[in-house]
């Protein structure tokens, strides 16, 4: 019941604010929504201390109970979701101040939390799918929150439709699993897989299809195009849904199904490849962006790529570790950006910023902490988790030296674009014409908390010989993989190497973007990167436009079909008109018809 | 006795024609009486041919029923005439489909 | 078949045809009276004397007087005049009636000829014979019919009772005025 409450409280908030929110005065909906999310967070904490729990409706569907499970994995994820969610709720009270849709916004946010917790707590794939679709809906609603502008509505649709492609994969994967094992309960599947030595051939395909679902939700190559456009939503939404929580659902799905993927070497390797490709693509695209939020959006794609790299090589706990640190520093970066945008009255172009260090001292610190953490500055949260991922490519079963080199290169790029973001926004001279002012404390205090996380969260899991709290915490729920032990010297040597790479990147980035000392070829690259390597264009030419053509052909056919049906309808209408004449109301006509029937019956009776 | 049966069938058919062909409510009503009487004729001739009086009893009851029917039917005609100023059934074409 | 039978048949059919074709409602009513009277004669011949008298008294007498009274009341003597909105109804009705007659006649053809002078058990259809049956086996039916007759009487009275209408001129008055005007011309 406790588990149900975790979901029901935000859902209640959604229902209440959705129905009666308009009558509430400004800060009240935000306070209600934040409180409910906060209580959910406390409930997750309480449930974790109580040693987890589960709740289910038996025979919800044949072979599939409606089950919620809170074990270490879902508890861990739930903490991230409700914890970061709570902070962002509070921040949004300040950010959405004066917006017409104030209560609607919080209703949606609460709906998102409820659905995300359904996804996280799900004990079977269909339940997870409910949450999966629910967060997709919440994402759609929130991207298009300011729906009066066509661009926002288009972005919302784009996100929704792109996600559908992935969802199809998820559905097919579930169907395949169900037909092979007769159950979709995650624990049931796990048992079935562990007890049977012969693995069905379809298992690889099922794993791949589930991964397709994850690709859509987590904006991996090739379905990454929706995430940058999703920045059309309010900034807290970008922070909560499109950075910290929802987009990591794909990682969570893979980690949840780790018992499946640990046996699938080819699929895992494929996942790692997709992950590193996405990481590189995101990092390269982030370099050329001019929109303060889009830089971070592409960075999110890149970091998600890292997470998939981690789950791909089999380092599930490291991926989840990165989910948490990323949630902290990426939410922080988004919220700091939000503060900047708020301060500049809606300006998002970094070319019109600069020098904000002077005007926004608190936000500057937040931005610095977030950027350094993202860049992998030694001892910050991002450093530990990203380094763990890069090292894992060497000692986890599905890794390889190629992945290591690529991962390190992307880390270098990450440091450069993180520094670029920081330099363009906060250093130099202010180039805009607004009058920047620091945000209210309702916005800065959540950022303080997130900044603490972004700086210190990495100390939860340090490499040997120091303590590691996360790996043993998650070990019982994740699949066991054989890890190639590394000598301490080797490990710390690699850590030093990645620290040097990050620092070099930061230094080069600082040099290049403060003095604007860029080589000529960079300008060409800049154009390509700014347009995200024209992927949207390619998709339009290759997929969207042919589909449009096709739909027009179908529309023609449809018209033909319609005219056929119209003719049919016309015929029956005509017949009806003619027949209605029999019902003209003349008693004698009715009488004649009755006698006719009588005669027919009589003749039939006589002749029989 | 099938002669009288045939006669009754013919009378019934004539009554039927009257019901359909007449337009005035009272005349239709009279045609209905004709049909009732043809049925009575059939009953009586059956009674005669089978040597059983029950047919006559039934005819008697039919006459009583016809009296009741006439009372109500004529009442309706009068009432309709009051509100319509017409006794033509074609003027009552209200239940148009 | 005797000459009497033939005569009665001709009378019955002729009067019936007159009743359904005559334009004047009063004439049609009188033709119907003739039909009923002929029928009574047939009843006498078929050993149904009581029924024959009832036919004369109730049908030819009471019922037809009622009819004629209503015809007079509504000034409906000139029936079936004016534009016929369903002119094709007449031939259709004839066709249907003919078809019905043929089917019925075919059905009756199966009824075999019965001994012409059946044993005289009918007792001439006199009350003495009928009474035992009416108040024996048929008692409840008779009671039911009596109740129905009573209900019909009440219904007829309530139907014809002048309704409480707001200042509405009785239609028949208007009708009478129109009629008088026409006479005046």
GROMACS .gro file of N, CA and C in nm, chain A residues 12 14 116 126 146 183 187 189 309-310 328 334 339 347 350 359 387 401 423 466 502 504 512 548 568 570 577 602:
model
   84
   12UNK      N    1  -0.291   1.229  -0.727
   12UNK     CA    2  -0.395   1.307  -0.661
   12UNK      C    3  -0.373   1.456  -0.686
   14UNK      N    4  -0.221   1.583  -0.933
   14UNK     CA    5  -0.255   1.610  -1.074
   14UNK      C    6  -0.405   1.629  -1.088
  116UNK      N    7   0.630   0.856  -1.380
  116UNK     CA    8   0.769   0.813  -1.372
  116UNK      C    9   0.787   0.712  -1.259
  126UNK      N   10   0.443  -0.473  -1.872
  126UNK     CA   11   0.325  -0.393  -1.910
  126UNK      C   12   0.302  -0.275  -1.816
  146UNK      N   13   0.358   2.593  -2.379
  146UNK     CA   14   0.314   2.722  -2.436
  146UNK      C   15   0.269   2.694  -2.577
  183UNK      N   16   0.515  -1.513  -1.957
  183UNK     CA   17   0.498  -1.417  -1.848
  183UNK      C   18   0.572  -1.290  -1.883
  187UNK      N   19   1.042  -1.045  -1.235
  187UNK     CA   20   1.105  -1.148  -1.152
  187UNK      C   21   1.079  -1.286  -1.213
  189UNK      N   22   1.042  -1.357  -1.529
  189UNK     CA   23   1.129  -1.374  -1.645
  189UNK      C   24   1.271  -1.406  -1.601
  309UNK      N   25   2.671   0.341  -2.315
  309UNK     CA   26   2.801   0.275  -2.327
  309UNK      C   27   2.824   0.186  -2.205
  310UNK      N   28   2.791   0.240  -2.089
  310UNK     CA   29   2.812   0.165  -1.965
  310UNK      C   30   2.726   0.040  -1.960
  328UNK      N   31   2.212   1.527  -1.105
  328UNK     CA   32   2.248   1.644  -1.026
  328UNK      C   33   2.304   1.755  -1.113
  334UNK      N   34   2.072   2.307  -1.618
  334UNK     CA   35   1.947   2.357  -1.677
  334UNK      C   36   1.886   2.465  -1.591
  339UNK      N   37   1.777   3.026  -1.469
  339UNK     CA   38   1.797   3.150  -1.394
  339UNK      C   39   1.849   3.260  -1.485
  347UNK      N   40   1.592   3.588  -2.290
  347UNK     CA   41   1.699   3.575  -2.391
  347UNK      C   42   1.766   3.439  -2.378
  350UNK      N   43   2.346   3.271  -2.652
  350UNK     CA   44   2.465   3.297  -2.571
  350UNK      C   45   2.548   3.412  -2.627
  359UNK      N   46   2.670   3.996  -1.251
  359UNK     CA   47   2.532   4.027  -1.218
  359UNK      C   48   2.465   3.915  -1.138
  387UNK      N   49   3.457   0.878  -1.537
  387UNK     CA   50   3.581   0.802  -1.539
  387UNK      C   51   3.553   0.654  -1.517
  401UNK      N   52   3.922  -0.188  -2.633
  401UNK     CA   53   4.012  -0.073  -2.632
  401UNK      C   54   3.962   0.039  -2.721
  423UNK      N   55   3.221   2.999  -2.047
  423UNK     CA   56   3.288   3.122  -2.090
  423UNK      C   57   3.189   3.217  -2.157
  466UNK      N   58   3.933   0.296  -0.213
  466UNK     CA   59   3.838   0.370  -0.129
  466UNK      C   60   3.703   0.300  -0.127
  502UNK      N   61   4.063   1.578  -1.923
  502UNK     CA   62   3.959   1.675  -1.890
  502UNK      C   63   4.019   1.813  -1.868
  504UNK      N   64   4.303   1.930  -1.979
  504UNK     CA   65   4.351   1.985  -2.106
  504UNK      C   66   4.235   2.044  -2.184
  512UNK      N   67   4.055   2.907  -2.613
  512UNK     CA   68   3.993   2.930  -2.743
  512UNK      C   69   3.876   3.027  -2.732
  548UNK      N   70   0.530   1.188  -4.641
  548UNK     CA   71   0.425   1.286  -4.674
  548UNK      C   72   0.367   1.257  -4.811
  568UNK      N   73  -2.275   0.497  -5.145
  568UNK     CA   74  -2.355   0.397  -5.073
  568UNK      C   75  -2.455   0.466  -4.981
  570UNK      N   76  -2.561   0.769  -5.013
  570UNK     CA   77  -2.661   0.836  -5.094
  570UNK      C   78  -2.769   0.740  -5.138
  577UNK      N   79  -3.576   0.766  -4.868
  577UNK     CA   80  -3.675   0.865  -4.906
  577UNK      C   81  -3.795   0.800  -4.976
  602UNK      N   82  -5.199  -1.573  -4.586
  602UNK     CA   83  -5.309  -1.666  -4.611
  602UNK      C   84  -5.273  -1.760  -4.726
   0.00000   0.00000   0.00000
